Coordinates of C-alpha atoms in Angstrom, one line a residue:
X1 CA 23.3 5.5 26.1
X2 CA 21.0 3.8 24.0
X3 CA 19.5 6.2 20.3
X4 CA 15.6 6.1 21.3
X5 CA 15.0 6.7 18.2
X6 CA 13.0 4.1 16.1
X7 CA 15.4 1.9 14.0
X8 CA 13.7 3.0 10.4
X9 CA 15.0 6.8 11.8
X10 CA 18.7 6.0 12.5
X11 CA 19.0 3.9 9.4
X12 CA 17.3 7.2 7.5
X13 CA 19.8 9.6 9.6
X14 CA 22.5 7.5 8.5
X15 CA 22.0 7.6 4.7
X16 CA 21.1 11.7 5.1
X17 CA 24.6 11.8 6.6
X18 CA 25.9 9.7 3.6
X19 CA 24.6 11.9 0.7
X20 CA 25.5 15.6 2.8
X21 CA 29.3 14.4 3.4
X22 CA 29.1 13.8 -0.1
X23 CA 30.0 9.7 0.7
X24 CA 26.9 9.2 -1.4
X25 CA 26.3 11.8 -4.4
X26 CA 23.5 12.4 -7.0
X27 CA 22.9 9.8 -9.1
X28 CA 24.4 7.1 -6.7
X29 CA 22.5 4.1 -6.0
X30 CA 21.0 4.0 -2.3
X31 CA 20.9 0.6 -0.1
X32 CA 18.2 -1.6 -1.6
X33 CA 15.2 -2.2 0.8
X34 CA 16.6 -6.4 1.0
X35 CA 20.4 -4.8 1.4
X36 CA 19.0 -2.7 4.4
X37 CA 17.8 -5.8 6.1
X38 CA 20.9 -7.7 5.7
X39 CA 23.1 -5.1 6.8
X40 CA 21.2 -3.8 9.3
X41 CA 19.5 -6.5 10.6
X42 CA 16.0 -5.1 10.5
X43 CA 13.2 -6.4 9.4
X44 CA 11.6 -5.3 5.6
X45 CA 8.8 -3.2 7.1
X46 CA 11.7 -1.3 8.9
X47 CA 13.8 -0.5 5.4
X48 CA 10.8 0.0 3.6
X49 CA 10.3 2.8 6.0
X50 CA 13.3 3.9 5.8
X51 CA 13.7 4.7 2.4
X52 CA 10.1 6.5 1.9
X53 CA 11.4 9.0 4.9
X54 CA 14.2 9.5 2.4
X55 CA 12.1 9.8 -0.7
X56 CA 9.9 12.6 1.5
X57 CA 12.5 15.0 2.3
X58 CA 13.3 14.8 -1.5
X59 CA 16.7 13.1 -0.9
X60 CA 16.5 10.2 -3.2
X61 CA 13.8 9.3 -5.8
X62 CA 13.1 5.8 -7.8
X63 CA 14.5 5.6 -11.4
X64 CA 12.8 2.2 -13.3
X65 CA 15.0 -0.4 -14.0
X66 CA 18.0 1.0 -11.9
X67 CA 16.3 1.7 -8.3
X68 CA 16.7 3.9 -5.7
X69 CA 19.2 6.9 -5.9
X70 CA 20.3 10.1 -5.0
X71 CA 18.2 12.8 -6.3
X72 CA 19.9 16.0 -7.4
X73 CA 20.0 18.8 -4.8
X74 CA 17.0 20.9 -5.4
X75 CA 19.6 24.6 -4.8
X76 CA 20.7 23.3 -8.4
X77 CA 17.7 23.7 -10.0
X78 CA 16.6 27.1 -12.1
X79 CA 15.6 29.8 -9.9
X80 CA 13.9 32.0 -12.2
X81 CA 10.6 32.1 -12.0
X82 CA 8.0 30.4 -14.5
X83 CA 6.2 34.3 -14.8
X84 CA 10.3 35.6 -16.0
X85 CA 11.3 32.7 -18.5
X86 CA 10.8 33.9 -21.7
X87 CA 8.2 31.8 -23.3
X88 CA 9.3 32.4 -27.0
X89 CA 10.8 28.8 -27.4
X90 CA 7.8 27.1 -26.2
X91 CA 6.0 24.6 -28.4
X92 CA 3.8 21.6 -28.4
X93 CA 6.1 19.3 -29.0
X94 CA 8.6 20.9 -25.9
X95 CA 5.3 20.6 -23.3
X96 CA 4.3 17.1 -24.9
X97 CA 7.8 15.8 -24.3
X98 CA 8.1 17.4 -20.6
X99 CA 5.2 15.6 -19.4
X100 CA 5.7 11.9 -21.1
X101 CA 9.2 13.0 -19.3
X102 CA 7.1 13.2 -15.8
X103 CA 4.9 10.5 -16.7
X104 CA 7.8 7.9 -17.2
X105 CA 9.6 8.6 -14.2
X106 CA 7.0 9.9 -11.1
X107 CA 3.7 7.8 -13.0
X108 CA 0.9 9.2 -15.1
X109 CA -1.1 10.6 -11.9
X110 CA 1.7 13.5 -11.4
X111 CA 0.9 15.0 -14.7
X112 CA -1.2 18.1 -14.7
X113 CA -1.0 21.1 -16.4
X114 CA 0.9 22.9 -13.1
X115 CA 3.3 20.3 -13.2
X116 CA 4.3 20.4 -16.3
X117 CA 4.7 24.1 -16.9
X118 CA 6.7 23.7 -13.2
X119 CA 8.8 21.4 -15.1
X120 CA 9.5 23.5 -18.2
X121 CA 9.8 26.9 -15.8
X122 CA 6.9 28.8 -17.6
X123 CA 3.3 30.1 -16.3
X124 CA 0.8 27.6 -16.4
X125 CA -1.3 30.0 -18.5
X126 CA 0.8 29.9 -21.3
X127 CA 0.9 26.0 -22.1
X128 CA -2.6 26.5 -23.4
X129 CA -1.4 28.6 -26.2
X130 CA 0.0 25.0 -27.4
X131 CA -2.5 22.3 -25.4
X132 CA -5.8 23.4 -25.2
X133 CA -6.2 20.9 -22.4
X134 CA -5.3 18.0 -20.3
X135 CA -7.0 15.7 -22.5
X136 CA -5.8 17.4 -25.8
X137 CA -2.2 16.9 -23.9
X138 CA -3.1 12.8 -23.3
X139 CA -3.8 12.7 -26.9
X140 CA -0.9 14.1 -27.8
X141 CA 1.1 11.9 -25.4
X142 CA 0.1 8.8 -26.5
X143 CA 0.6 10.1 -30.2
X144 CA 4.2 11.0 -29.7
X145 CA 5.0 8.2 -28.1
X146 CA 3.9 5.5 -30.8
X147 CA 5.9 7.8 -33.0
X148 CA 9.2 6.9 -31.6
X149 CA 9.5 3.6 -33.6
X150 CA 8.5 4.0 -37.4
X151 CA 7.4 0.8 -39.1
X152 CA 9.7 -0.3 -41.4
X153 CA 10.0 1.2 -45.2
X154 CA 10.1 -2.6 -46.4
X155 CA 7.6 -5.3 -45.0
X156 CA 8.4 -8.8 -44.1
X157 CA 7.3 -11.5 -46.0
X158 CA 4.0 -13.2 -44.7
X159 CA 1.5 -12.0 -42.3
X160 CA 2.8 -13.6 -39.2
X161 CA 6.0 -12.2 -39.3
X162 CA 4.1 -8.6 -40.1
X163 CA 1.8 -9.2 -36.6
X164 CA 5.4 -10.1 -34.8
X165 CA 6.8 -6.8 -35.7
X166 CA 4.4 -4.5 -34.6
X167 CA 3.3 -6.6 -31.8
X168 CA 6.7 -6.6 -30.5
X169 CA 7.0 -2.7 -31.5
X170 CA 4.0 -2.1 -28.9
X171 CA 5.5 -4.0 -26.4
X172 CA 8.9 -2.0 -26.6
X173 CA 6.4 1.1 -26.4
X174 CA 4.6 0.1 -23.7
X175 CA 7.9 -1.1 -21.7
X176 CA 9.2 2.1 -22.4
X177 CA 6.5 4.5 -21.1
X178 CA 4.7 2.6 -18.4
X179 CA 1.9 4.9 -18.7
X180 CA 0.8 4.1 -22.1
X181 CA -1.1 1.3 -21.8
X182 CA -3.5 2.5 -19.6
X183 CA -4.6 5.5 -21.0
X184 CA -5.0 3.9 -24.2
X185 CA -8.6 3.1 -24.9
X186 CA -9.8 -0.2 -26.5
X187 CA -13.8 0.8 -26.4
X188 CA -13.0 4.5 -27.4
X189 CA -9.9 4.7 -29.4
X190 CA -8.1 7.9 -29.4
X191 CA -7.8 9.4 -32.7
X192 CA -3.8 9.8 -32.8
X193 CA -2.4 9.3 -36.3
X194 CA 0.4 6.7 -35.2
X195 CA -2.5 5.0 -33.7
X196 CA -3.9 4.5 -36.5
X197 CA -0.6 3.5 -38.1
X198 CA -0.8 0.3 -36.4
X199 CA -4.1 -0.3 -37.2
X200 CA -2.9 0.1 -41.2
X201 CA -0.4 -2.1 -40.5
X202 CA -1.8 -5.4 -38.7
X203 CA -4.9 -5.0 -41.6
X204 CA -2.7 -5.0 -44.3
X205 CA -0.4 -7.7 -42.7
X206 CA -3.0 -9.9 -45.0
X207 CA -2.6 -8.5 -47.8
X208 CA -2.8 -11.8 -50.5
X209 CA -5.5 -13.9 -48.4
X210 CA -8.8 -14.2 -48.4
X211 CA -9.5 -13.2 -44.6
X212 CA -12.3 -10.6 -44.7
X213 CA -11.7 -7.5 -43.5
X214 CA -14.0 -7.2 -40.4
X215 CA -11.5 -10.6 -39.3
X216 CA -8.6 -8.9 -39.9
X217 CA -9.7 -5.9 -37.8
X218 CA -10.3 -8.9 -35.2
X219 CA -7.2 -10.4 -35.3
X220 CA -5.5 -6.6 -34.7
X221 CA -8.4 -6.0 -31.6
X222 CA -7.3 -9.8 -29.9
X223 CA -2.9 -8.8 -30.4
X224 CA -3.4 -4.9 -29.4
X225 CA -5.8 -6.0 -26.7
X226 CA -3.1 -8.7 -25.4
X227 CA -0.4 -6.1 -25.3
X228 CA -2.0 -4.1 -23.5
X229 CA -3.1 -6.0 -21.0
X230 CA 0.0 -7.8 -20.3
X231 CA 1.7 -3.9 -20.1
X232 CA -1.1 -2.5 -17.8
X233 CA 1.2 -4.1 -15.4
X234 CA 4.1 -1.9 -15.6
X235 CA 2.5 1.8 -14.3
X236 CA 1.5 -0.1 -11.0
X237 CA 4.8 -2.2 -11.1
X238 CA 7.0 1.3 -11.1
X239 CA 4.5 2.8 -8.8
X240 CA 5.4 0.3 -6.1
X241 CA 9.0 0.5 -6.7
X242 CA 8.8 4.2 -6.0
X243 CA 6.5 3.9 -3.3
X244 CA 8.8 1.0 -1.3
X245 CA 12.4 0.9 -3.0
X246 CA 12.0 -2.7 -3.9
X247 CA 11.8 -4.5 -7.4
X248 CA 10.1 -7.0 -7.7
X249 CA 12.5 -9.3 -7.3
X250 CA 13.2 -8.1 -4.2
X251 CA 9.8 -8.0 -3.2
X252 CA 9.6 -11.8 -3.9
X253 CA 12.5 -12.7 -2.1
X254 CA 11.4 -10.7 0.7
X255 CA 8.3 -13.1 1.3
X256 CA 9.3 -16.3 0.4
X257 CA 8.5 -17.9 3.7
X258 CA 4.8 -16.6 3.2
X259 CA 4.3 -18.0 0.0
X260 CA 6.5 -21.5 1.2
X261 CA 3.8 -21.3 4.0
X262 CA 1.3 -21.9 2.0
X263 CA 2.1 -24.7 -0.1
X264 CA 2.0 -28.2 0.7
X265 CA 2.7 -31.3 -1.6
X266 CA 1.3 -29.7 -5.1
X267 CA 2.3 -28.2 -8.2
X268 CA 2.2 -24.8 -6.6
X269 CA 4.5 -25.3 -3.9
X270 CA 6.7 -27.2 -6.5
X271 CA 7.2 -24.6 -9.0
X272 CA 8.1 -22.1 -6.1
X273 CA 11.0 -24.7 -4.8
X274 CA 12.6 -24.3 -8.9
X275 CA 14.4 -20.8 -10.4
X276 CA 10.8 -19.8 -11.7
X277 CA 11.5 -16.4 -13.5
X278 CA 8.4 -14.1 -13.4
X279 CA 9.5 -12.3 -16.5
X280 CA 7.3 -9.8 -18.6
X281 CA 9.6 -10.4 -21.5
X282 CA 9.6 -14.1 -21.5
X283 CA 5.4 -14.1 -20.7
X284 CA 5.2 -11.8 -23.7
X285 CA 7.0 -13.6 -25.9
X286 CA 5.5 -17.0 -25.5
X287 CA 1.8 -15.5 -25.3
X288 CA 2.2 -13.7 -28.8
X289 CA 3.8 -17.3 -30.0
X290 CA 0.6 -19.2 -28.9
X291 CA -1.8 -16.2 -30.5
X292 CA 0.2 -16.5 -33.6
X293 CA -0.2 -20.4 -33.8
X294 CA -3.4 -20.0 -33.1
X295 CA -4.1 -17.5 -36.4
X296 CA -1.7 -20.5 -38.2
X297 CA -4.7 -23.0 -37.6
X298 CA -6.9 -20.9 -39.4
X299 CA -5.1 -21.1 -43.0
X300 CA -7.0 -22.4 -45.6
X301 CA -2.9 -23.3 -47.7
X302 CA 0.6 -22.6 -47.3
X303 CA 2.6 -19.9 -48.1
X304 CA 0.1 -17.3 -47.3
X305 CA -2.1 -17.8 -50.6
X306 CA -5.0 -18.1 -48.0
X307 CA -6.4 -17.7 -44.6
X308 CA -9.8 -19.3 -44.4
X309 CA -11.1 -18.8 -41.1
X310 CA -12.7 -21.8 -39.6
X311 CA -16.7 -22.2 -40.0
X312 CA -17.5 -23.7 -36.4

């Protein structure tokens, strides 16, 4: 007799059966959303569906970077309640780090104060002891996390290779903690002290030219700004991979015959016939070279004796 059930529902049952006979144990990597369709034979919309019933009964959940796996089984988590745990140990730093923690993996929007007191196993109440409130706890956030990489004792020689190094150190930031980026303010900056760090740093990066101050703070505005933007990207990026199971590899692959639809004989269509790589990293890289050449045009001699910026 034929399952009536939909196919997204026995391809669901079957992974459940997987992870309870153990076949398939926390940690383990669950079928891609493109694996599902091969092996299967279902269509994407079908494995997509598939994997969010899995990711609502709590069964599996999205890591970045590594996709879709078993979670752990919830029986295995502390069942003391947050009103019994002793609250002795708590500090600022232990809350701050709990919910970048949250933020990295389930996405900025899951932090609240509940959450994050859920996460540490205390009373709500008594994080405000240490964060006096969501927004003090942002702040703090964002300060921690530019604090993970400490500029150099020791500066490179020459301004461009100063602007590299902490360009590419806010990159590795941002890459790191998807959230970041976005909560970072370019009209209202935050007053966090490794903020402010940078700022130091990309100003005095032109140290022995002439460029005026007010340009220098310029020049640090255009490569934080670029950053940024490029890294507002990655929140929404993990968000879909949690919300579908798919990179975005996979998501690409999975409509290639919409996009080869669309093209006919022009440079479009061409580029999507070559190994195109869509690759933050790469797009990074080669935007920050072009800003940097840019800045080059503007030096008044070599060797970094001057940088007269152009009068037109």
């Amino acid at each position: 007799m034929t399952d009536p059930a939909p196919p997204y529902l026995r391809i669901a049952d079957e992974l459940r059966r997987r992870i309870a006979s153990g076949e398939l144990s926390p940690g383990d990597r669950i079928p891609s959303a493109r694996q599902i369709t091969r092996d299967w034979g279902v269509a994407i919309a079908t494995a997509i569906k598939a994997l969010a019933a899995l990711r609502q009964d709590g069964l599996t959940a999205v890591h970045p970077g590594i996709g879709t796996v078993v979670a752990g089984s919830p029986a295995r988590r502390p069942a003391k309640s947050p009103q019994a745990r002793d609250t002795a140990d708590l500090t600022r730093d232990r809350v701050v780090r709990a919910a970048i923690a949250i933020a990295d993996t389930e996405g900025m929007a899951e932090v609240s104060m509940r959450r994050v007191a859920t996460a540490l196993g205390v009373a709500t109440m008594s994080l405000y002891r240490h964060v006096p409130s969501k927004d003090d706890l942002v702040l703090f956030m964002i300060d921690a996390a530019l604090g993970e990489e400490p500029f150099p004792a020791t500066r490179p020689d020459g301004w461009r290779a100063r602007l590299e190094l902490s360009t590419r150190l806010q990159w590795r930031l941002f890459r790191r903690h998807p959230w970041l980026a976005p909560v970072m303010s370019l009209t209202r900056p935050q007053p966090a002290p490794h903020a402010l760090n940078h700022t130091e740093w990309a100003l005095t990066a032109f140290d022995g030219t002439d460029l005026a101050p007010e340009e220098r703070m310029y020049v640090h505005i255009m490569l934080f700004s670029y950053a940024r933007g490029l890294a507002t990207a990655l929140e929404p990026e993990a968000e879909a991979e949690r919300e579908t199971g798919m990179t975005s590899d996979e998501w690409m692959e999975s409509h290639e015959r919409e996009f080869a639809s669309l093209g006919g004989a022009n440079a479009v269509a061409s580029l999507l016939q070559t190994d195109f790589d869509f690759d933050l990293d790469k797009l990074f890289e080669f935007g920050l070279a072009r800003l940097l050449d840019g800045l080059e045009v503007l030096r008044g001699t070599p060797q970094d004796k001057r940088f007269t910026p152009s009068s037109q």
